[in-house]
Amino acid sequence: SLMSRLNALSAKTDSILAALNAAQDALGGAGRHCNGWGVMHDVASTRGRVVAAIDHLLHAKSLIDTTTWPTDAEYETLEREHNRR
């Protein structure tokens, strides 16, 4: 049923949001350390953080792309059924 599908999609949404949060966390502090000439001196660390963030973003994108999301019509049907109660 659509309701059971929505419950599964809610869990999937939680996974997507977790991956997005992990991407943001991975970038924490990236590129913030510059030398006296204004040049980033922690390039390897920043690159590692960017790579980790990209991995998390690609995971989120994969979850989004491989999910069959409800259509507007399905939501409208669900609303109509809910309003009948």
mmCIF file of N, CA, C and O in Angstrom:
data_model
loop_
_atom_site.group_PDB
_atom_site.id
_atom_site.type_symbol
_atom_site.label_atom_id
_atom_site.label_comp_id
_atom_site.label_asym_id
_atom_site.label_seq_id
_atom_site.Cartn_x
_atom_site.Cartn_y
_atom_site.Cartn_z
ATOM 1 N N SER A 1 0.836 -1.187 0.000
ATOM 2 C CA SER A 1 0.000 0.000 0.000
ATOM 3 C C SER A 1 0.880 1.248 0.000
ATOM 4 O O SER A 1 2.065 1.190 0.341
ATOM 5 N N LEU A 2 0.255 2.347 -0.331
ATOM 6 C CA LEU A 2 0.999 3.605 -0.372
ATOM 7 C C LEU A 2 1.509 3.984 1.020
ATOM 8 O O LEU A 2 2.632 4.482 1.156
ATOM 9 N N MET A 3 0.708 3.720 2.037
ATOM 10 C CA MET A 3 1.145 4.065 3.394
ATOM 11 C C MET A 3 2.398 3.292 3.809
ATOM 12 O O MET A 3 3.324 3.868 4.373
ATOM 13 N N SER A 4 2.451 2.014 3.511
ATOM 14 C CA SER A 4 3.649 1.246 3.863
ATOM 15 C C SER A 4 4.842 1.720 3.038
ATOM 16 O O SER A 4 5.971 1.758 3.533
ATOM 17 N N ARG A 5 4.576 2.097 1.790
ATOM 18 C CA ARG A 5 5.642 2.641 0.942
ATOM 19 C C ARG A 5 6.152 3.966 1.513
ATOM 20 O O ARG A 5 7.365 4.218 1.524
ATOM 21 N N LEU A 6 5.235 4.799 2.009
ATOM 22 C CA LEU A 6 5.650 6.075 2.591
ATOM 23 C C LEU A 6 6.501 5.858 3.832
ATOM 24 O O LEU A 6 7.467 6.598 4.065
ATOM 25 N N ASN A 7 6.176 4.846 4.622
ATOM 26 C CA ASN A 7 6.999 4.544 5.798
ATOM 27 C C ASN A 7 8.413 4.160 5.381
ATOM 28 O O ASN A 7 9.392 4.597 5.990
ATOM 29 N N ALA A 8 8.528 3.356 4.340
ATOM 30 C CA ALA A 8 9.847 2.971 3.834
ATOM 31 C C ALA A 8 10.576 4.189 3.269
ATOM 32 O O ALA A 8 11.790 4.339 3.455
ATOM 33 N N LEU A 9 9.830 5.055 2.591
ATOM 34 C CA LEU A 9 10.445 6.254 2.015
ATOM 35 C C LEU A 9 10.883 7.236 3.103
ATOM 36 O O LEU A 9 11.863 7.968 2.926
ATOM 37 N N SER A 10 10.191 7.232 4.209
ATOM 38 C CA SER A 10 10.606 8.073 5.331
ATOM 39 C C SER A 10 11.973 7.613 5.848
ATOM 40 O O SER A 10 12.856 8.431 6.118
ATOM 41 N N ALA A 11 12.146 6.300 5.947
ATOM 42 C CA ALA A 11 13.440 5.749 6.368
ATOM 43 C C ALA A 11 14.517 6.066 5.333
ATOM 44 O O ALA A 11 15.653 6.410 5.689
ATOM 45 N N LYS A 12 14.168 5.979 4.062
ATOM 46 C CA LYS A 12 15.120 6.302 2.991
ATOM 47 C C LYS A 12 15.506 7.776 3.072
ATOM 48 O O LYS A 12 16.671 8.134 2.911
ATOM 49 N N THR A 13 14.524 8.623 3.339
ATOM 50 C CA THR A 13 14.790 10.050 3.484
ATOM 51 C C THR A 13 15.762 10.294 4.635
ATOM 52 O O THR A 13 16.685 11.118 4.514
ATOM 53 N N ASP A 14 15.573 9.577 5.744
ATOM 54 C CA ASP A 14 16.502 9.702 6.871
ATOM 55 C C ASP A 14 17.921 9.349 6.449
ATOM 56 O O ASP A 14 18.883 10.017 6.849
ATOM 57 N N SER A 15 18.070 8.313 5.630
ATOM 58 C CA SER A 15 19.395 7.916 5.149
ATOM 59 C C SER A 15 20.007 8.984 4.255
ATOM 60 O O SER A 15 21.209 9.253 4.320
ATOM 61 N N ILE A 16 19.190 9.580 3.413
ATOM 62 C CA ILE A 16 19.674 10.645 2.531
ATOM 63 C C ILE A 16 20.129 11.847 3.359
ATOM 64 O O ILE A 16 21.216 12.399 3.131
ATOM 65 N N LEU A 17 19.307 12.231 4.328
ATOM 66 C CA LEU A 17 19.671 13.371 5.172
ATOM 67 C C LEU A 17 20.929 13.080 5.983
ATOM 68 O O LEU A 17 21.765 13.970 6.179
ATOM 69 N N ALA A 18 21.091 11.848 6.429
ATOM 70 C CA ALA A 18 22.304 11.468 7.167
ATOM 71 C C ALA A 18 23.534 11.599 6.279
ATOM 72 O O ALA A 18 24.588 12.088 6.724
ATOM 73 N N ALA A 19 23.412 11.184 5.020
ATOM 74 C CA ALA A 19 24.543 11.305 4.083
ATOM 75 C C ALA A 19 24.860 12.773 3.812
ATOM 76 O O ALA A 19 26.037 13.155 3.723
ATOM 77 N N LEU A 20 23.841 13.604 3.682
ATOM 78 C CA LEU A 20 24.069 15.035 3.460
ATOM 79 C C LEU A 20 24.739 15.670 4.680
ATOM 80 O O LEU A 20 25.669 16.480 4.536
ATOM 81 N N ASN A 21 24.296 15.291 5.870
ATOM 82 C CA ASN A 21 24.928 15.800 7.091
ATOM 83 C C ASN A 21 26.375 15.336 7.202
ATOM 84 O O ASN A 21 27.250 16.093 7.617
ATOM 85 N N ALA A 22 26.621 14.085 6.821
ATOM 86 C CA ALA A 22 27.984 13.556 6.870
ATOM 87 C C ALA A 22 28.888 14.314 5.898
ATOM 88 O O ALA A 22 30.058 14.563 6.200
ATOM 89 N N ALA A 23 28.342 14.690 4.746
ATOM 90 C CA ALA A 23 29.120 15.470 3.776
ATOM 91 C C ALA A 23 29.492 16.826 4.373
ATOM 92 O O ALA A 23 30.640 17.271 4.259
ATOM 93 N N GLN A 24 28.538 17.460 5.019
ATOM 94 C CA GLN A 24 28.835 18.746 5.661
ATOM 95 C C GLN A 24 29.867 18.584 6.764
ATOM 96 O O GLN A 24 30.795 19.394 6.884
ATOM 97 N N ASP A 25 29.711 17.540 7.560
ATOM 98 C CA ASP A 25 30.672 17.288 8.641
ATOM 99 C C ASP A 25 32.069 17.035 8.083
ATOM 100 O O ASP A 25 33.066 17.486 8.662
ATOM 101 N N ALA A 26 32.135 16.309 6.972
ATOM 102 C CA ALA A 26 33.428 15.990 6.365
ATOM 103 C C ALA A 26 34.163 17.259 5.945
ATOM 104 O O ALA A 26 35.397 17.320 5.995
ATOM 105 N N LEU A 27 33.422 18.268 5.550
ATOM 106 C CA LEU A 27 34.044 19.513 5.100
ATOM 107 C C LEU A 27 34.432 20.437 6.255
ATOM 108 O O LEU A 27 35.139 21.425 6.032
ATOM 109 N N GLY A 28 34.024 20.117 7.448
ATOM 110 C CA GLY A 28 34.321 20.981 8.594
ATOM 111 C C GLY A 28 35.799 21.309 8.693
ATOM 112 O O GLY A 28 36.633 20.428 8.781
ATOM 113 N N GLY A 29 36.121 22.578 8.638
ATOM 114 C CA GLY A 29 37.510 23.019 8.768
ATOM 115 C C GLY A 29 38.327 22.938 7.498
ATOM 116 O O GLY A 29 39.487 23.358 7.478
ATOM 117 N N ALA A 30 37.759 22.431 6.427
ATOM 118 C CA ALA A 30 38.522 22.282 5.184
ATOM 119 C C ALA A 30 38.930 23.650 4.631
ATOM 120 O O ALA A 30 38.127 24.556 4.521
ATOM 121 N N GLY A 31 40.193 23.764 4.303
ATOM 122 C CA GLY A 31 40.694 24.967 3.654
ATOM 123 C C GLY A 31 40.809 26.188 4.543
ATOM 124 O O GLY A 31 41.025 27.292 4.056
ATOM 125 N N ARG A 32 40.696 26.011 5.826
ATOM 126 C CA ARG A 32 40.713 27.167 6.730
ATOM 127 C C ARG A 32 42.107 27.586 7.183
ATOM 128 O O ARG A 32 42.264 28.645 7.759
ATOM 129 N N HIS A 33 43.082 26.750 6.943
ATOM 130 C CA HIS A 33 44.425 27.049 7.435
ATOM 131 C C HIS A 33 45.285 27.570 6.294
ATOM 132 O O HIS A 33 45.637 26.840 5.374
ATOM 133 N N CYS A 34 45.601 28.830 6.383
ATOM 134 C CA CYS A 34 46.431 29.457 5.354
ATOM 135 C C CYS A 34 47.715 29.949 6.005
ATOM 136 O O CYS A 34 47.758 30.281 7.190
ATOM 137 N N ASN A 35 48.757 30.034 5.187
ATOM 138 C CA ASN A 35 50.029 30.549 5.689
ATOM 139 C C ASN A 35 50.031 32.078 5.598
ATOM 140 O O ASN A 35 49.013 32.694 5.247
ATOM 141 N N GLY A 36 51.140 32.678 5.876
ATOM 142 C CA GLY A 36 51.263 34.133 5.879
ATOM 143 C C GLY A 36 51.029 34.782 4.529
ATOM 144 O O GLY A 36 50.786 35.985 4.440
ATOM 145 N N TRP A 37 51.093 34.000 3.463
ATOM 146 C CA TRP A 37 50.859 34.533 2.117
ATOM 147 C C TRP A 37 49.418 34.340 1.660
ATOM 148 O O TRP A 37 49.076 34.630 0.527
ATOM 149 N N GLY A 38 48.597 33.847 2.561
ATOM 150 C CA GLY A 38 47.194 33.636 2.209
ATOM 151 C C GLY A 38 46.965 32.404 1.352
ATOM 152 O O GLY A 38 45.945 32.285 0.681
ATOM 153 N N VAL A 39 47.927 31.474 1.402
ATOM 154 C CA VAL A 39 47.841 30.247 0.593
ATOM 155 C C VAL A 39 47.533 29.074 1.531
ATOM 156 O O VAL A 39 48.168 28.928 2.586
ATOM 157 N N MET A 40 46.579 28.256 1.117
ATOM 158 C CA MET A 40 46.222 27.090 1.914
ATOM 159 C C MET A 40 47.439 26.198 2.087
ATOM 160 O O MET A 40 48.121 25.866 1.119
ATOM 161 N N HIS A 41 47.731 25.813 3.321
ATOM 162 C CA HIS A 41 48.903 24.965 3.551
ATOM 163 C C HIS A 41 48.539 23.552 3.989
ATOM 164 O O HIS A 41 49.419 22.712 4.138
ATOM 165 N N ASP A 42 47.256 23.275 4.144
ATOM 166 C CA ASP A 42 46.828 21.927 4.530
ATOM 167 C C ASP A 42 46.112 21.255 3.357
ATOM 168 O O ASP A 42 45.033 20.711 3.497
ATOM 169 N N VAL A 43 46.754 21.307 2.210
ATOM 170 C CA VAL A 43 46.133 20.841 0.970
ATOM 171 C C VAL A 43 45.719 19.373 1.056
ATOM 172 O O VAL A 43 44.606 19.014 0.668
ATOM 173 N N ALA A 44 46.568 18.515 1.563
ATOM 174 C CA ALA A 44 46.248 17.080 1.620
ATOM 175 C C ALA A 44 45.038 16.825 2.519
ATOM 176 O O ALA A 44 44.144 16.052 2.164
ATOM 177 N N SER A 45 44.997 17.498 3.651
ATOM 178 C CA SER A 45 43.868 17.333 4.555
ATOM 179 C C SER A 45 42.579 17.852 3.907
ATOM 180 O O SER A 45 41.533 17.198 3.986
ATOM 181 N N THR A 46 42.665 19.011 3.285
ATOM 182 C CA THR A 46 41.488 19.576 2.626
ATOM 183 C C THR A 46 41.020 18.674 1.497
ATOM 184 O O THR A 46 39.825 18.417 1.348
ATOM 185 N N ARG A 47 41.960 18.152 0.713
ATOM 186 C CA ARG A 47 41.587 17.243 -0.371
ATOM 187 C C ARG A 47 40.889 16.011 0.192
ATOM 188 O O ARG A 47 39.873 15.548 -0.339
ATOM 189 N N GLY A 48 41.416 15.452 1.271
ATOM 190 C CA GLY A 48 40.794 14.284 1.891
ATOM 191 C C GLY A 48 39.380 14.575 2.358
ATOM 192 O O GLY A 48 38.474 13.758 2.194
ATOM 193 N N ARG A 49 39.181 15.756 2.921
ATOM 194 C CA ARG A 49 37.849 16.148 3.371
ATOM 195 C C ARG A 49 36.893 16.312 2.185
ATOM 196 O O ARG A 49 35.733 15.918 2.261
ATOM 197 N N VAL A 50 37.395 16.896 1.109
ATOM 198 C CA VAL A 50 36.562 17.071 -0.084
ATOM 199 C C VAL A 50 36.190 15.712 -0.684
ATOM 200 O O VAL A 50 35.025 15.477 -1.045
ATOM 201 N N VAL A 51 37.140 14.803 -0.749
ATOM 202 C CA VAL A 51 36.872 13.458 -1.275
ATOM 203 C C VAL A 51 35.823 12.754 -0.412
ATOM 204 O O VAL A 51 34.885 12.141 -0.932
ATOM 205 N N ALA A 52 35.955 12.856 0.907
ATOM 206 C CA ALA A 52 34.978 12.226 1.802
ATOM 207 C C ALA A 52 33.595 12.837 1.599
ATOM 208 O O ALA A 52 32.591 12.121 1.539
ATOM 209 N N ALA A 53 33.540 14.156 1.464
ATOM 210 C CA ALA A 53 32.247 14.825 1.251
ATOM 211 C C ALA A 53 31.625 14.388 -0.068
ATOM 212 O O ALA A 53 30.421 14.113 -0.134
ATOM 213 N N ILE A 54 32.432 14.289 -1.105
ATOM 214 C CA ILE A 54 31.927 13.841 -2.410
ATOM 215 C C ILE A 54 31.376 12.420 -2.301
ATOM 216 O O ILE A 54 30.309 12.120 -2.848
ATOM 217 N N ASP A 55 32.075 11.555 -1.585
ATOM 218 C CA ASP A 55 31.587 10.178 -1.405
ATOM 219 C C ASP A 55 30.218 10.168 -0.739
ATOM 220 O O ASP A 55 29.310 9.444 -1.159
ATOM 221 N N HIS A 56 30.061 10.982 0.292
ATOM 222 C CA HIS A 56 28.764 11.060 0.975
ATOM 223 C C HIS A 56 27.682 11.628 0.041
ATOM 224 O O HIS A 56 26.555 11.146 0.029
ATOM 225 N N LEU A 57 28.044 12.641 -0.737
ATOM 226 C CA LEU A 57 27.084 13.229 -1.669
ATOM 227 C C LEU A 57 26.693 12.254 -2.767
ATOM 228 O O LEU A 57 25.518 12.170 -3.153
ATOM 229 N N LEU A 58 27.660 11.496 -3.261
ATOM 230 C CA LEU A 58 27.341 10.492 -4.283
ATOM 231 C C LEU A 58 26.432 9.411 -3.715
ATOM 232 O O LEU A 58 25.542 8.910 -4.420
ATOM 233 N N HIS A 59 26.640 9.055 -2.457
ATOM 234 C CA HIS A 59 25.752 8.083 -1.813
ATOM 235 C C HIS A 59 24.331 8.642 -1.729
ATOM 236 O O HIS A 59 23.362 7.942 -2.062
ATOM 237 N N ALA A 60 24.212 9.900 -1.295
ATOM 238 C CA ALA A 60 22.893 10.532 -1.221
ATOM 239 C C ALA A 60 22.246 10.576 -2.600
ATOM 240 O O ALA A 60 21.060 10.266 -2.751
ATOM 241 N N LYS A 61 23.017 10.952 -3.609
ATOM 242 C CA LYS A 61 22.492 11.016 -4.979
ATOM 243 C C LYS A 61 22.023 9.655 -5.450
ATOM 244 O O LYS A 61 20.962 9.526 -6.064
ATOM 245 N N SER A 62 22.780 8.612 -5.136
ATOM 246 C CA SER A 62 22.393 7.256 -5.523
ATOM 247 C C SER A 62 21.075 6.858 -4.867
ATOM 248 O O SER A 62 20.201 6.268 -5.516
ATOM 249 N N LEU A 63 20.931 7.163 -3.576
ATOM 250 C CA LEU A 63 19.678 6.852 -2.885
ATOM 251 C C LEU A 63 18.503 7.590 -3.530
ATOM 252 O O LEU A 63 17.426 7.022 -3.714
ATOM 253 N N ILE A 64 18.724 8.849 -3.869
ATOM 254 C CA ILE A 64 17.673 9.641 -4.507
ATOM 255 C C ILE A 64 17.318 9.062 -5.876
ATOM 256 O O ILE A 64 16.144 8.880 -6.201
ATOM 257 N N ASP A 65 18.349 8.773 -6.656
ATOM 258 C CA ASP A 65 18.134 8.324 -8.039
ATOM 259 C C ASP A 65 17.520 6.929 -8.141
ATOM 260 O O ASP A 65 16.853 6.621 -9.122
ATOM 261 N N THR A 66 17.758 6.089 -7.153
ATOM 262 C CA THR A 66 17.283 4.702 -7.233
ATOM 263 C C THR A 66 15.970 4.487 -6.482
ATOM 264 O O THR A 66 15.550 3.347 -6.302
ATOM 265 N N THR A 67 15.359 5.563 -6.078
ATOM 266 C CA THR A 67 14.105 5.477 -5.324
ATOM 267 C C THR A 67 12.943 5.898 -6.201
ATOM 268 O O THR A 67 13.037 6.866 -6.950
ATOM 269 N N THR A 68 11.854 5.149 -6.100
ATOM 270 C CA THR A 68 10.614 5.539 -6.778
ATOM 271 C C THR A 68 9.828 6.393 -5.797
ATOM 272 O O THR A 68 9.265 5.879 -4.824
ATOM 273 N N TRP A 69 9.841 7.681 -6.053
ATOM 274 C CA TRP A 69 9.181 8.625 -5.172
ATOM 275 C C TRP A 69 7.707 8.730 -5.535
ATOM 276 O O TRP A 69 7.343 8.567 -6.690
ATOM 277 N N PRO A 70 6.843 8.998 -4.556
ATOM 278 C CA PRO A 70 5.409 9.144 -4.846
ATOM 279 C C PRO A 70 5.157 10.308 -5.810
ATOM 280 O O PRO A 70 5.871 11.308 -5.783
ATOM 281 N N THR A 71 4.145 10.146 -6.608
ATOM 282 C CA THR A 71 3.747 11.208 -7.521
ATOM 283 C C THR A 71 2.800 12.164 -6.801
ATOM 284 O O THR A 71 2.250 11.835 -5.741
ATOM 285 N N ASP A 72 2.593 13.321 -7.392
ATOM 286 C CA ASP A 72 1.619 14.264 -6.829
ATOM 287 C C ASP A 72 0.240 13.609 -6.767
ATOM 288 O O ASP A 72 -0.499 13.795 -5.803
ATOM 289 N N ALA A 73 -0.089 12.835 -7.796
ATOM 290 C CA ALA A 73 -1.400 12.174 -7.827
ATOM 291 C C ALA A 73 -1.544 11.193 -6.662
ATOM 292 O O ALA A 73 -2.612 11.093 -6.054
ATOM 293 N N GLU A 74 -0.479 10.490 -6.332
ATOM 294 C CA GLU A 74 -0.534 9.559 -5.193
ATOM 295 C C GLU A 74 -0.744 10.312 -3.884
ATOM 296 O O GLU A 74 -1.527 9.883 -3.031
ATOM 297 N N TYR A 75 -0.048 11.426 -3.734
ATOM 298 C CA TYR A 75 -0.249 12.232 -2.525
ATOM 299 C C TYR A 75 -1.671 12.776 -2.458
ATOM 300 O O TYR A 75 -2.292 12.803 -1.398
ATOM 301 N N GLU A 76 -2.199 13.200 -3.600
ATOM 302 C CA GLU A 76 -3.570 13.718 -3.635
ATOM 303 C C GLU A 76 -4.573 12.629 -3.251
ATOM 304 O O GLU A 76 -5.520 12.887 -2.495
ATOM 305 N N THR A 77 -4.380 11.418 -3.747
ATOM 306 C CA THR A 77 -5.246 10.296 -3.390
ATOM 307 C C THR A 77 -5.175 10.035 -1.892
ATOM 308 O O THR A 77 -6.199 9.831 -1.230
ATOM 309 N N LEU A 78 -3.982 10.043 -1.360
ATOM 310 C CA LEU A 78 -3.794 9.826 0.070
ATOM 311 C C LEU A 78 -4.494 10.918 0.882
ATOM 312 O O LEU A 78 -5.146 10.630 1.888
ATOM 313 N N GLU A 79 -4.387 12.149 0.449
ATOM 314 C CA GLU A 79 -5.071 13.261 1.134
ATOM 315 C C GLU A 79 -6.576 13.088 1.098
ATOM 316 O O GLU A 79 -7.253 13.294 2.110
ATOM 317 N N ARG A 80 -7.108 12.708 -0.065
ATOM 318 C CA ARG A 80 -8.552 12.495 -0.182
ATOM 319 C C ARG A 80 -9.009 11.387 0.772
ATOM 320 O O ARG A 80 -10.015 11.530 1.458
ATOM 321 N N GLU A 81 -8.264 10.292 0.810
ATOM 322 C CA GLU A 81 -8.626 9.188 1.698
ATOM 323 C C GLU A 81 -8.545 9.618 3.154
ATOM 324 O O GLU A 81 -9.413 9.250 3.962
ATOM 325 N N HIS A 82 -7.545 10.390 3.468
ATOM 326 C CA HIS A 82 -7.376 10.868 4.846
ATOM 327 C C HIS A 82 -8.523 11.806 5.234
ATOM 328 O O HIS A 82 -9.027 11.743 6.365
ATOM 329 N N ASN A 83 -8.936 12.663 4.330
ATOM 330 C CA ASN A 83 -9.990 13.635 4.617
ATOM 331 C C ASN A 83 -11.362 12.984 4.730
ATOM 332 O O ASN A 83 -12.279 13.571 5.323
ATOM 333 N N ARG A 84 -11.522 11.786 4.174
ATOM 334 C CA ARG A 84 -12.809 11.067 4.278
ATOM 335 C C ARG A 84 -13.034 10.534 5.677
ATOM 336 O O ARG A 84 -14.154 10.237 6.061
ATOM 337 N N ARG A 85 -11.982 10.380 6.429
ATOM 338 C CA ARG A 85 -12.078 9.773 7.770
ATOM 339 C C ARG A 85 -12.615 10.744 8.773
ATOM 340 O O ARG A 85 -12.570 11.870 8.778
#
